Coordinates of C-alpha atoms and ligand atoms in Angstrom, one line a residue:
Chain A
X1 CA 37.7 41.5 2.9
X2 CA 35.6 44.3 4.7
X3 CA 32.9 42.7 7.3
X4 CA 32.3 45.9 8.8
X5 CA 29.0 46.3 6.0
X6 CA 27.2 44.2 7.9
X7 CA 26.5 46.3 10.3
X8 CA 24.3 48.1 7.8
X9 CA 23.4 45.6 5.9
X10 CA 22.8 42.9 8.4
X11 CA 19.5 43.9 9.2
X12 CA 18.8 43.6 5.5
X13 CA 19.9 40.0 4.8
X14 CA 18.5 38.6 7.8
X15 CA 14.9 39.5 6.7
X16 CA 15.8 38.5 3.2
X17 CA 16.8 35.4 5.0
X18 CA 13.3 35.1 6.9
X19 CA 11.8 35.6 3.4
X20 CA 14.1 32.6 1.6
X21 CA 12.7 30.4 4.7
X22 CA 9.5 31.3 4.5
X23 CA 9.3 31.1 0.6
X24 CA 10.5 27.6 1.0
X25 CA 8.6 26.5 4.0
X26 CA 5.0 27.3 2.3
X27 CA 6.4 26.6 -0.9
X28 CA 7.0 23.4 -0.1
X29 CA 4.2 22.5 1.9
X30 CA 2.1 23.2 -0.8
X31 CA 3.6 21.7 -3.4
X32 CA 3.6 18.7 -1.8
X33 CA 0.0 19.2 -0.7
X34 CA -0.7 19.7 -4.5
X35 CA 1.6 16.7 -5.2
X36 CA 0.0 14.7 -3.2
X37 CA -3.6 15.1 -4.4
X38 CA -1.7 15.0 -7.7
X39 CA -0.7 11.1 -7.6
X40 CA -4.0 10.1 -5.8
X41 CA -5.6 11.5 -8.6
X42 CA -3.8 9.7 -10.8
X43 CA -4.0 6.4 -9.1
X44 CA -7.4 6.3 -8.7
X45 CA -9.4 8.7 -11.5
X46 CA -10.0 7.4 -15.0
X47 CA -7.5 6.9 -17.2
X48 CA -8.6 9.7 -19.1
X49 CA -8.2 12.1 -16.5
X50 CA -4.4 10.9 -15.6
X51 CA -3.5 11.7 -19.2
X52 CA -4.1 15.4 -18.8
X53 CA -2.4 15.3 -15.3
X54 CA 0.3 13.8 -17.2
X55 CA 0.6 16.6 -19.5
X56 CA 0.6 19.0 -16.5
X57 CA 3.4 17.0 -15.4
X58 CA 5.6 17.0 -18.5
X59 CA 5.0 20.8 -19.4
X60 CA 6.0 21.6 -15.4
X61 CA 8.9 19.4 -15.5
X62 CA 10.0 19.9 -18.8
X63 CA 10.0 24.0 -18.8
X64 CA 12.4 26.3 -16.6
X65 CA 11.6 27.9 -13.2
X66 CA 12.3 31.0 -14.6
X67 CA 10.3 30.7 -17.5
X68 CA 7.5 29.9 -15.3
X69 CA 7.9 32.6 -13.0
X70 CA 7.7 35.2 -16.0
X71 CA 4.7 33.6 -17.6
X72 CA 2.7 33.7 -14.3
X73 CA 4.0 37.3 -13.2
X74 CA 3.8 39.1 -16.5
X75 CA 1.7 37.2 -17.9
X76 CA -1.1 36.6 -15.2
X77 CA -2.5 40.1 -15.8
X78 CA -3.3 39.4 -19.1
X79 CA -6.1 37.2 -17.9
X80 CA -6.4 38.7 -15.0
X81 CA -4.1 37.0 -12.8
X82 CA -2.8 40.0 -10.9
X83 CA -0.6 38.9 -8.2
X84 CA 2.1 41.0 -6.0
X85 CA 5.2 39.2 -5.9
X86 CA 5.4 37.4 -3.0
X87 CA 2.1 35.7 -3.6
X88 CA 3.1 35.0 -7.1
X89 CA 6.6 33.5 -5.9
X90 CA 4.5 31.3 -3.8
X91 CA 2.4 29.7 -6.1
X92 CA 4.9 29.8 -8.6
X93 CA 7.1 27.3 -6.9
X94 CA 4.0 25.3 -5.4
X95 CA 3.0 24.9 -9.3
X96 CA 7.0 24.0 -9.9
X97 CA 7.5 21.7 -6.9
X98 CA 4.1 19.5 -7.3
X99 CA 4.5 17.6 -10.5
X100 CA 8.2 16.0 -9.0
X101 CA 6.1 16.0 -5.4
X102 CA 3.4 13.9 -7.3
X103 CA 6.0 11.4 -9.1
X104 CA 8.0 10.9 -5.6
X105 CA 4.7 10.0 -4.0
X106 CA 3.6 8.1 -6.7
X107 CA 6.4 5.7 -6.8
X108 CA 5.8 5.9 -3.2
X109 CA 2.6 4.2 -3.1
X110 CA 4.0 1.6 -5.4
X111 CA 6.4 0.7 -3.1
X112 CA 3.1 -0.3 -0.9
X113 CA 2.9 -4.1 -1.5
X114 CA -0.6 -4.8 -3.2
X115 CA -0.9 -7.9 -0.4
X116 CA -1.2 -5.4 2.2
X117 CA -3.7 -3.7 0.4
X118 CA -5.8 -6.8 -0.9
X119 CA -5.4 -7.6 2.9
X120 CA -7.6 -4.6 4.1
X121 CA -10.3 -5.7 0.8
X122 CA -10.5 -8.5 2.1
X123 CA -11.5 -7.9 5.2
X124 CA -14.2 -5.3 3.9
X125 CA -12.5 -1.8 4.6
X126 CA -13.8 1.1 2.2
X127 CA -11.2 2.7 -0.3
X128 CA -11.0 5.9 2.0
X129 CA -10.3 4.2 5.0
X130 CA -7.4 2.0 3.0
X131 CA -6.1 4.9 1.6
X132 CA -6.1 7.0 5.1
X133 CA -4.9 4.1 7.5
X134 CA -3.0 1.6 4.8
X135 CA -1.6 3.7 1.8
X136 CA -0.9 6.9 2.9
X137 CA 1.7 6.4 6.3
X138 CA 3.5 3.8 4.2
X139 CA 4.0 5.0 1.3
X140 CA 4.6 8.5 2.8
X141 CA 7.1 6.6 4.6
X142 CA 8.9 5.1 1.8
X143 CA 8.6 8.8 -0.1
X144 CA 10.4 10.1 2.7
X145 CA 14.1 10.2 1.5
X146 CA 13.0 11.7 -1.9
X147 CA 10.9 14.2 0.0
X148 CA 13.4 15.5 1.8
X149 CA 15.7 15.8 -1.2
X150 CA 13.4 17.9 -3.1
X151 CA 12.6 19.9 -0.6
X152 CA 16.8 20.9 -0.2
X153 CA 16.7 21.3 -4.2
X154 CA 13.9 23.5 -4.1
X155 CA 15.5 25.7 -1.3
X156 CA 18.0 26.4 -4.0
X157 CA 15.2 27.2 -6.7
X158 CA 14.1 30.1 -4.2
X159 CA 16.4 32.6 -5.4
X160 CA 14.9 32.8 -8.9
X161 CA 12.1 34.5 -6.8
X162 CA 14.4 37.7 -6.8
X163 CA 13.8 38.2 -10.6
X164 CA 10.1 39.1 -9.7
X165 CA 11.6 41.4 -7.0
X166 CA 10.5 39.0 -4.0
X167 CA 12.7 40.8 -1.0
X168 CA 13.9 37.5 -0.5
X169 CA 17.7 36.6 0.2
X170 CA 19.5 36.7 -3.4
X171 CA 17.6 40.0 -3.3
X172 CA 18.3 41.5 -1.0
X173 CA 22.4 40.4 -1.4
X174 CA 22.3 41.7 -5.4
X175 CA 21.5 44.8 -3.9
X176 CA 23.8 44.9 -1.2
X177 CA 26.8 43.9 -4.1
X178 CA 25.6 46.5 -6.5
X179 CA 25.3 49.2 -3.8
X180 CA 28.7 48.8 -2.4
X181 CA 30.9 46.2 -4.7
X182 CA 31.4 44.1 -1.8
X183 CA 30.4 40.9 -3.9
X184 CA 32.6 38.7 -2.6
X185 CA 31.4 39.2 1.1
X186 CA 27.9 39.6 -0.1
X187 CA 28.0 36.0 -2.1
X188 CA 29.7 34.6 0.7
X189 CA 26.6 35.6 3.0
X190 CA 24.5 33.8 1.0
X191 CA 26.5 30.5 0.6
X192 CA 26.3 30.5 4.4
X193 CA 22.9 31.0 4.5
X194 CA 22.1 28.2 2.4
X195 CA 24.1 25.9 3.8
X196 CA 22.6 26.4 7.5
X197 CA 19.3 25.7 6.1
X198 CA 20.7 22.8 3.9
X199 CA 21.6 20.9 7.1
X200 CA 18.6 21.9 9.3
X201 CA 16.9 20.5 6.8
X202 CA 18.9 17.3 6.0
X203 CA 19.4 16.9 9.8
X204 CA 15.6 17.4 10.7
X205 CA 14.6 15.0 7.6
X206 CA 17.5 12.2 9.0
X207 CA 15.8 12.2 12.2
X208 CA 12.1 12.0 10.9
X209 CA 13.2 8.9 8.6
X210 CA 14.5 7.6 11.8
X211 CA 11.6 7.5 13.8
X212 CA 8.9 6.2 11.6
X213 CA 10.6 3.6 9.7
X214 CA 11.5 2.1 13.6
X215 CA 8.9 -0.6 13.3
X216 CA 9.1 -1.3 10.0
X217 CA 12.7 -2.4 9.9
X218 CA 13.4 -6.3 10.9
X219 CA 15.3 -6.0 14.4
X220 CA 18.8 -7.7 13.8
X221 CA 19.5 -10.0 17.1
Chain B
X1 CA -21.1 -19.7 15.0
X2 CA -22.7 -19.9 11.9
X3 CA -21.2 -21.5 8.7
X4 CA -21.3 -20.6 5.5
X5 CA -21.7 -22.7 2.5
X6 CA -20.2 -22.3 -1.2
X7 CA -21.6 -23.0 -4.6
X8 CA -19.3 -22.5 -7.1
X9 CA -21.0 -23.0 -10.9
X10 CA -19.6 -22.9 -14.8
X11 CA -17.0 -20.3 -12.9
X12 CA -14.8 -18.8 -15.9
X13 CA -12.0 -16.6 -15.2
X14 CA -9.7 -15.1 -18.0
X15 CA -6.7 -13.3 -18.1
X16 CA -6.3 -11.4 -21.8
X17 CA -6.4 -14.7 -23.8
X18 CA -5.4 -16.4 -21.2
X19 CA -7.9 -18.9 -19.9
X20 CA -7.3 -19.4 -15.8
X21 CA -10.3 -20.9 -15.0
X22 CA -12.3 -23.4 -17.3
X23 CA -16.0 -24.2 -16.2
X24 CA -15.5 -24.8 -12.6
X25 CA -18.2 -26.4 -10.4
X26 CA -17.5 -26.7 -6.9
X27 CA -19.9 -27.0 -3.7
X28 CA -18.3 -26.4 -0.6
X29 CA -20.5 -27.4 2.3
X30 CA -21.0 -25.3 5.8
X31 CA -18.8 -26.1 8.4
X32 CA -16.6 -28.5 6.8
X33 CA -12.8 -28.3 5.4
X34 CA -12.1 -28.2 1.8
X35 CA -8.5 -28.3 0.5
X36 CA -7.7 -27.3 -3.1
X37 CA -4.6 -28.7 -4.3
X38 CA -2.6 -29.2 -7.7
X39 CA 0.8 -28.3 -9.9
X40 CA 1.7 -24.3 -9.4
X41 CA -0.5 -22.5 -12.5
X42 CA -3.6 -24.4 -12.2
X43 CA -5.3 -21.8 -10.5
X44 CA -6.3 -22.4 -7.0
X45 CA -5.6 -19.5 -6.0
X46 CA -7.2 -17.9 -8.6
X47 CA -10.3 -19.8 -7.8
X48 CA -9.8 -18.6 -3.7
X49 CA -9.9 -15.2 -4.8
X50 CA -12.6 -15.3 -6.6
X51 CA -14.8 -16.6 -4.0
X52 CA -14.5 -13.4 -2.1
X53 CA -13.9 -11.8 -5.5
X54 CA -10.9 -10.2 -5.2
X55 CA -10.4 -11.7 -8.4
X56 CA -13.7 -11.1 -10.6
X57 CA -14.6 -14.1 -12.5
X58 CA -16.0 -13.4 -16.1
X59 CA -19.1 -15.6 -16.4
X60 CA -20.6 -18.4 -14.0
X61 CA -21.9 -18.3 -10.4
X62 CA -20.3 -18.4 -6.8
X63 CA -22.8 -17.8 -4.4
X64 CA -22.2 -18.0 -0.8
X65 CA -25.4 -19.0 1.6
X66 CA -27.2 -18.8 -1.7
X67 CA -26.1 -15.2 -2.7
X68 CA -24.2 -14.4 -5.8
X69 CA -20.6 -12.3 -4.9
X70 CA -19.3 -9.5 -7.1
X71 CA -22.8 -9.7 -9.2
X72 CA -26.4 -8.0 -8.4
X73 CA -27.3 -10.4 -11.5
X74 CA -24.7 -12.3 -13.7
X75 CA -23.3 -9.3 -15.8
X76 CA -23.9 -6.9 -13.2
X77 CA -21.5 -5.7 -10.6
X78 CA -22.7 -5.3 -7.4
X79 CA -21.9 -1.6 -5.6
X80 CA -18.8 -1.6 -3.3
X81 CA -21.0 -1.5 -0.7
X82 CA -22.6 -4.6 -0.8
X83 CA -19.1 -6.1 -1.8
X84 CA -17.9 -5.3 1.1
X85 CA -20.7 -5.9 2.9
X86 CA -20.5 -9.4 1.8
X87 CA -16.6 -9.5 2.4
X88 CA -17.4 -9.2 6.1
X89 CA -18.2 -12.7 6.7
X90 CA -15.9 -13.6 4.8
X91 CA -12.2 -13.9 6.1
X92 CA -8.9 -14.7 4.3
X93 CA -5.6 -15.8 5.0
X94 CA -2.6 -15.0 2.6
X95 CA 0.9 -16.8 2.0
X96 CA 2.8 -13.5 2.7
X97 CA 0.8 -12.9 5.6
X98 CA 0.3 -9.2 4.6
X99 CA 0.2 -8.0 8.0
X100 CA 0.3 -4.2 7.8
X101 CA 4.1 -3.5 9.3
X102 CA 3.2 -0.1 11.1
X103 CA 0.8 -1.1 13.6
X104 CA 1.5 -3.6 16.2
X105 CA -0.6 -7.0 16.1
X106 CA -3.2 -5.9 18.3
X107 CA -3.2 -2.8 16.4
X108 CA -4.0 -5.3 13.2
X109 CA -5.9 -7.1 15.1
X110 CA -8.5 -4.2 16.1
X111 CA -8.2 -2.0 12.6
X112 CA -10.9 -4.0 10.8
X113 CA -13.4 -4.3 14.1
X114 CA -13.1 0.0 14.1
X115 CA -12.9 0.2 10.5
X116 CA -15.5 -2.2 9.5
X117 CA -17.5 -3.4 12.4
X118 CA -17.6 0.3 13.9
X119 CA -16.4 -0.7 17.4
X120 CA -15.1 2.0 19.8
X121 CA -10.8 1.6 20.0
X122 CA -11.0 0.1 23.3
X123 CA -13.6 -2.2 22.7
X124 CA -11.9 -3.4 19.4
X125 CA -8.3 -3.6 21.3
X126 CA -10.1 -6.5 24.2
X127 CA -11.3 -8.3 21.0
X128 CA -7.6 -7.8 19.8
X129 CA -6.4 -9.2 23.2
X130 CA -9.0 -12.5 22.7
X131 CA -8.2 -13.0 19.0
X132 CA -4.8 -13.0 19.4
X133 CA -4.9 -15.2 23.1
X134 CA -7.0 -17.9 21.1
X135 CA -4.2 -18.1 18.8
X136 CA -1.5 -18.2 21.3
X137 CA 0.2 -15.0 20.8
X138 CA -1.0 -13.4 24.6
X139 CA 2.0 -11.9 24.8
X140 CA 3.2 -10.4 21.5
X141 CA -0.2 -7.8 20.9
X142 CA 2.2 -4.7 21.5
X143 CA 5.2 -6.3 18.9
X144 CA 5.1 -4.8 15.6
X145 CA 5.4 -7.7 12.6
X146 CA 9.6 -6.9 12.1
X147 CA 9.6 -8.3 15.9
X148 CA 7.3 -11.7 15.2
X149 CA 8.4 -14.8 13.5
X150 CA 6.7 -15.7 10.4
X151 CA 4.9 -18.6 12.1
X152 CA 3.6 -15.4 14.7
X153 CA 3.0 -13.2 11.9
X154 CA 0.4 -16.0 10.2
X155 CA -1.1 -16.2 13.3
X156 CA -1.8 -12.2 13.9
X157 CA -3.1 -13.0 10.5
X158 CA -5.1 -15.7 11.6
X159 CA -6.6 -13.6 14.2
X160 CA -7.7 -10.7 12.0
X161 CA -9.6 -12.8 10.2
X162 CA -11.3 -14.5 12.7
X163 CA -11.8 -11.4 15.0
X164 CA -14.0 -10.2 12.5
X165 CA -16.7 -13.3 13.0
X166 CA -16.5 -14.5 9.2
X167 CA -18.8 -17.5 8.6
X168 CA -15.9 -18.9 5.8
X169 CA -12.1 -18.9 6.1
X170 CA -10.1 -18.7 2.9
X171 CA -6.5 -19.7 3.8
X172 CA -4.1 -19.8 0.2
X173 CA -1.3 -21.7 0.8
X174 CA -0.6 -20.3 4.8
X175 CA 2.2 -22.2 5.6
X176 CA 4.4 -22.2 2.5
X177 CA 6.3 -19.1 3.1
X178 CA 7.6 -20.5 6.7
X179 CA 10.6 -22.2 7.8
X180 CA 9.2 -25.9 8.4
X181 CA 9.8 -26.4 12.0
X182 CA 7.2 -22.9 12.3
X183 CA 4.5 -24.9 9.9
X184 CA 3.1 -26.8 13.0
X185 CA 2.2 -23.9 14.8
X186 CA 0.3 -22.6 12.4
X187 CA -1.7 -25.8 11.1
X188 CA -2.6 -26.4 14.8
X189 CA -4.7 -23.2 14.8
X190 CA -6.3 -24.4 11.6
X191 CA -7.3 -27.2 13.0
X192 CA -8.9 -25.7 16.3
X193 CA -11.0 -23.6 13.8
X194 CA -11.7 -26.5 11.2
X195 CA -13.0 -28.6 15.3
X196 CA -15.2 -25.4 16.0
X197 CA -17.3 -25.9 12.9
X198 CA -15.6 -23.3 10.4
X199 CA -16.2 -23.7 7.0
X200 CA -12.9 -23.4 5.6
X201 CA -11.1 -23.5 2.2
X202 CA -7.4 -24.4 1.8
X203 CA -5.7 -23.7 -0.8
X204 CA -2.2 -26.3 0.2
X205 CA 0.7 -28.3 -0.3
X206 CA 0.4 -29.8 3.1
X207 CA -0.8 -33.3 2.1
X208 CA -0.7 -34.2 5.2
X209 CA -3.0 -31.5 6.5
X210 CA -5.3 -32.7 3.7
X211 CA -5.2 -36.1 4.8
X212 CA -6.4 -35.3 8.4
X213 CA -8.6 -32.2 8.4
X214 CA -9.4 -31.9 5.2
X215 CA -13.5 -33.7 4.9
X216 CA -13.2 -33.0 1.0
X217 CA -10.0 -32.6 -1.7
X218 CA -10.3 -30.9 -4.8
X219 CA -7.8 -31.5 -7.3
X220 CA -7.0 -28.8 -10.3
X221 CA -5.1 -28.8 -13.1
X222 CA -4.4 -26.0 -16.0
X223 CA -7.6 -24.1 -14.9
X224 CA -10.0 -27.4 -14.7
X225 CA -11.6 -28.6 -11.5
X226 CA -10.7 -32.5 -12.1
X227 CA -11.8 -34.0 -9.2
X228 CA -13.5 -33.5 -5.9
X229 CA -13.6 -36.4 -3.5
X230 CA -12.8 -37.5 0.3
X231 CA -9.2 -37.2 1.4
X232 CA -8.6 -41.1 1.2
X233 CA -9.7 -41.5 -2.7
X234 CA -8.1 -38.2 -4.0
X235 CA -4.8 -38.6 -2.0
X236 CA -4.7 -42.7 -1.5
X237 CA -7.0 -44.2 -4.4
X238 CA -6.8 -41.4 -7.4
X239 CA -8.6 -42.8 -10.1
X240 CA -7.9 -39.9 -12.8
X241 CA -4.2 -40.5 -14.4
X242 CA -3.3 -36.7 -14.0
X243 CA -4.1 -37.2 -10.3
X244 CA -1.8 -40.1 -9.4
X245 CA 0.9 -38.4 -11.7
X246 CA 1.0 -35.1 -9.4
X247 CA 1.0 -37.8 -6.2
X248 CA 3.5 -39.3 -7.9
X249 CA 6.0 -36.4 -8.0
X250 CA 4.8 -35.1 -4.6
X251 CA 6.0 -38.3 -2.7
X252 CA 9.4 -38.0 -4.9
X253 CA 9.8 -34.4 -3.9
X254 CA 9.4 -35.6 -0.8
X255 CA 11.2 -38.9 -0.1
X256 CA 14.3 -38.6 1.3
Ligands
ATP1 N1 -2.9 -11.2 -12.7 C1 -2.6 -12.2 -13.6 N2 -2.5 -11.9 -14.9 C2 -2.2 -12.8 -15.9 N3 -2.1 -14.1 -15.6 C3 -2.3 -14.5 -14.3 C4 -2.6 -13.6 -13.3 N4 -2.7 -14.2 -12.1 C5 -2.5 -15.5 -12.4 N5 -2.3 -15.7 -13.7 C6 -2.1 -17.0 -14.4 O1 -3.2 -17.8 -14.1 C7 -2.7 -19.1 -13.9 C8 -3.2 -19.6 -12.5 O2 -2.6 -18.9 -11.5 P1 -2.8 -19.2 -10.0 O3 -2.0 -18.2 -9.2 O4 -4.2 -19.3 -9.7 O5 -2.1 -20.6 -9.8 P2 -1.9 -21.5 -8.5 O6 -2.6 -22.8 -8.8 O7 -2.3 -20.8 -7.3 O8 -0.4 -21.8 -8.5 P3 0.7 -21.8 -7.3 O9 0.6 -23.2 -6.7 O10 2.0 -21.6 -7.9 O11 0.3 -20.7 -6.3 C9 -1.2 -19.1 -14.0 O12 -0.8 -19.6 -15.2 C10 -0.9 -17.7 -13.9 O13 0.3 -17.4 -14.7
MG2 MG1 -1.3 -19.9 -5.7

């Protein structure tokens, strides 16, 4: 193994690096943002309404990334969608990430018992203050876990953003691979990449569960 | 405090095919203590729920201080709104308790006086602190429910019900989820608020709460209102044979 390419293409991969991150960070953020209004919408709009979010759901869940990804970039223009890549690898994997965002905070709000809901009825709170102070911090609570597991899966999904040329990570190491051979070193990069931001993640997302489910577990004396 | 009066009237309730609720009439008078009791599945506590229609009823009347809850006119919902509006003065007490587990019990406590009643925080929180002292818990407001017993927990219940002001308690079944040295506790609140003049309904298994604070007994069975009478001729001289039967396996249950 040669590690003395790094020194030219170090530069390279760290910035590919900052792109994987940042693809991920607002990728995720808004997926679950879209998620989110997703299963409200579906809790609480007619019935009618859900069944065509439902379809949304199964043709997002039930079609590749990739295939995705192509449709909107290549096939955007054709109705005037015209997005450079990043942009387009953004919304791409909000629009992949929200329908499994929406079922994880959906069973979420199931896990809400109805008691503590009927509770705040009864004592004459309006629906948006239920959902704001009741549903919302515990069911987000009890979504949590799942959240944070998607969110590691979807790290993973980023490097499909490369096939749109999105300078991100995988990008930048293909071309680092095909400009010098090196793809042992180059693959090996990006495995450690990954990893690092695996466990940030899975170490940021233990602590968080930590803290807010504090109260809500019963103290064992 | 001002008390509420109840007049329930041909109440029908039906789940699917499933009739729950079969022509009840029921007049619960202000500032008095009316227990509901009967065999599990003979709807009392669908008949609790519908009085502050958490449960809609399908035809009839329940009208509380002569105003009809959940209908503008029979057949007509009323907005949420004026539900909840209505709700206000209207307070209820639930088996599991149903505290909400993230906020402390003053935090409980004080959520439906900023919510609802539109107090500032610390205004709400010293209403908290004298809702929760009433009901002997001065010194658990900052615990969150994992940290109170379930006895404690029915009274942060207790207390966010009555910090609201309601003119009629609904309590369904309070004490049946607690260990039964933790029952007292709770009943002796129930009784402080049944002395001040609360009208109250209690859904309950506690016969002996019946007996002694109860001032009327209403007996159901399989969605019919059988009989409504003072403590001592429901629970000592039952005249109606399905009466005496559940009396009679209540005090086998319960011999030792
Ligand atoms: N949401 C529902 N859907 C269908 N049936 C229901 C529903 N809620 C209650 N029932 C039925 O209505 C009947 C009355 O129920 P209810 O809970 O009012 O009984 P209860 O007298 O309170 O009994 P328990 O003493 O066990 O609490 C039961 O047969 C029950 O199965
Ligand atoms: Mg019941």
């Amino acid at each position: 193994m040669d590690f003395a390419i790094f020194e030219q293409y170090g530069p390279s991969l760290l910035r590919g690096f900052g792109v994987t991150v940042l693809c991920w960070l607002l990728g995720t953020v808004f997926g679950m943002a879209l998620g989110l209004v997703i299963a409200l919408i579906q809790r609480y709009a007619p019935r009618w309404v859900g069944w065509i979010i439902q379809i949304y759901i199964e043709v997002i869940r039930g079609t590749p990334f990739l295939v995705q990804l192509f449709v909107l970039y290549y096939g955007g223009p054709l109705i005037g969608l015209r997005l450079d890549a990043l942009p387009a690898g953004l919304l791409g994997l909000t629009i992949y990430g929200s329908p499994y965002f929406a079922e994880i905070f959906r069973s979420g709000f199931r896990a809400v018992p109805h008691g503590q809901i009927e509770a705040a009825r009864a004592i004459g709170m309006a629906e948006p203050a239920i959902i704001r102070r009741i549903l919302l911090p515990l069911g987000l609570v009890s979504s949590l876990p799942a959240l944070v597991n998607f969110s590691i899966i979807l790290t993973k999904e980023t490097v499909i953003l490369s096939i749109i040329t999105v300078p991100e990570l995988m990008y930048q190491v293909s071309r680092m691979s095909t400009e010098t051979f090196r793809y042992l070193e180059a693959n090996l990069v990006l495995a450690l990449f990954f990893w690092a931001l695996v466990e940030t993640i899975s170490r940021i997302g233990h602590r968080l569960e930590a803290r807010v489910t504090k109260h809500l577990i019963e103290e064992r004396t | 405090m001002q008390a509420s009066s109840v007049e329930i009237s041909k109440v029908n309730k039906f789940y699917g095919p499933f009739h729950a609720l079969k022509d009840v009439d029921l007049s619960i008078p202000p500032g008095k203590v009316t227990c509901l009791i009967g065999p599990s599945g003979s709807g009392k506590s669908t008949l609790l729920r519908c009085i502050n229609f958490l449960e809609a009823y399908d035809s009839g009347e329940i009208r509380i201080d002569g105003d009809l809850i959940g209908y503008e006119v029979p057949g007509k919902r009323m907005s949420g709104r004026r539900l909840r509006e209505m709700r206000r003065g209207i307070g209820m007490v639930f088996q599991q308790f149903n505290l909400w587990p993230h906020m402390t019990a003053r935090e409980n406590v004080a959520e439906g006086l900023i919510r609802v009643r539109g107090m500032s925080k610390s205004e709400a929180e010293s209403r908290a602190g004298e809702a929760l002292t009433k009901v002997g818990l001065a010194d658990k407001m900052s615990n969150h429910p994992s940290r109170l017993s379930g006895g404690q927990q029915q009274r942060v219940a207790i207390a966010r019900a009555i910090a609201m002001e309601p003119r009629l308690m609904l309590f369904d079944e309070p004490t049946s989820a607690l260990d039964p040295e933790l029952v007292g506790e709770v009943l002796n609140v129930m009784k402080t608020l049944a002395s001040e003049g609360m009208t109250m309904v209690v859904v309950t298994h506690e016969m002996g709460f019946a007996a002694h604070v109860a001032d009327q007994v209403a007996f159901m069975e399989k969605g019919e209102l059988v009989g409504v009478d003072s403590p001592d001729r429901i629970l000592h001289q039952p005249q109606d044979p399905r009466i005496q039967a559940f009396l009679r396996t209540y005090h086998e249950r319960n011999s030792i």
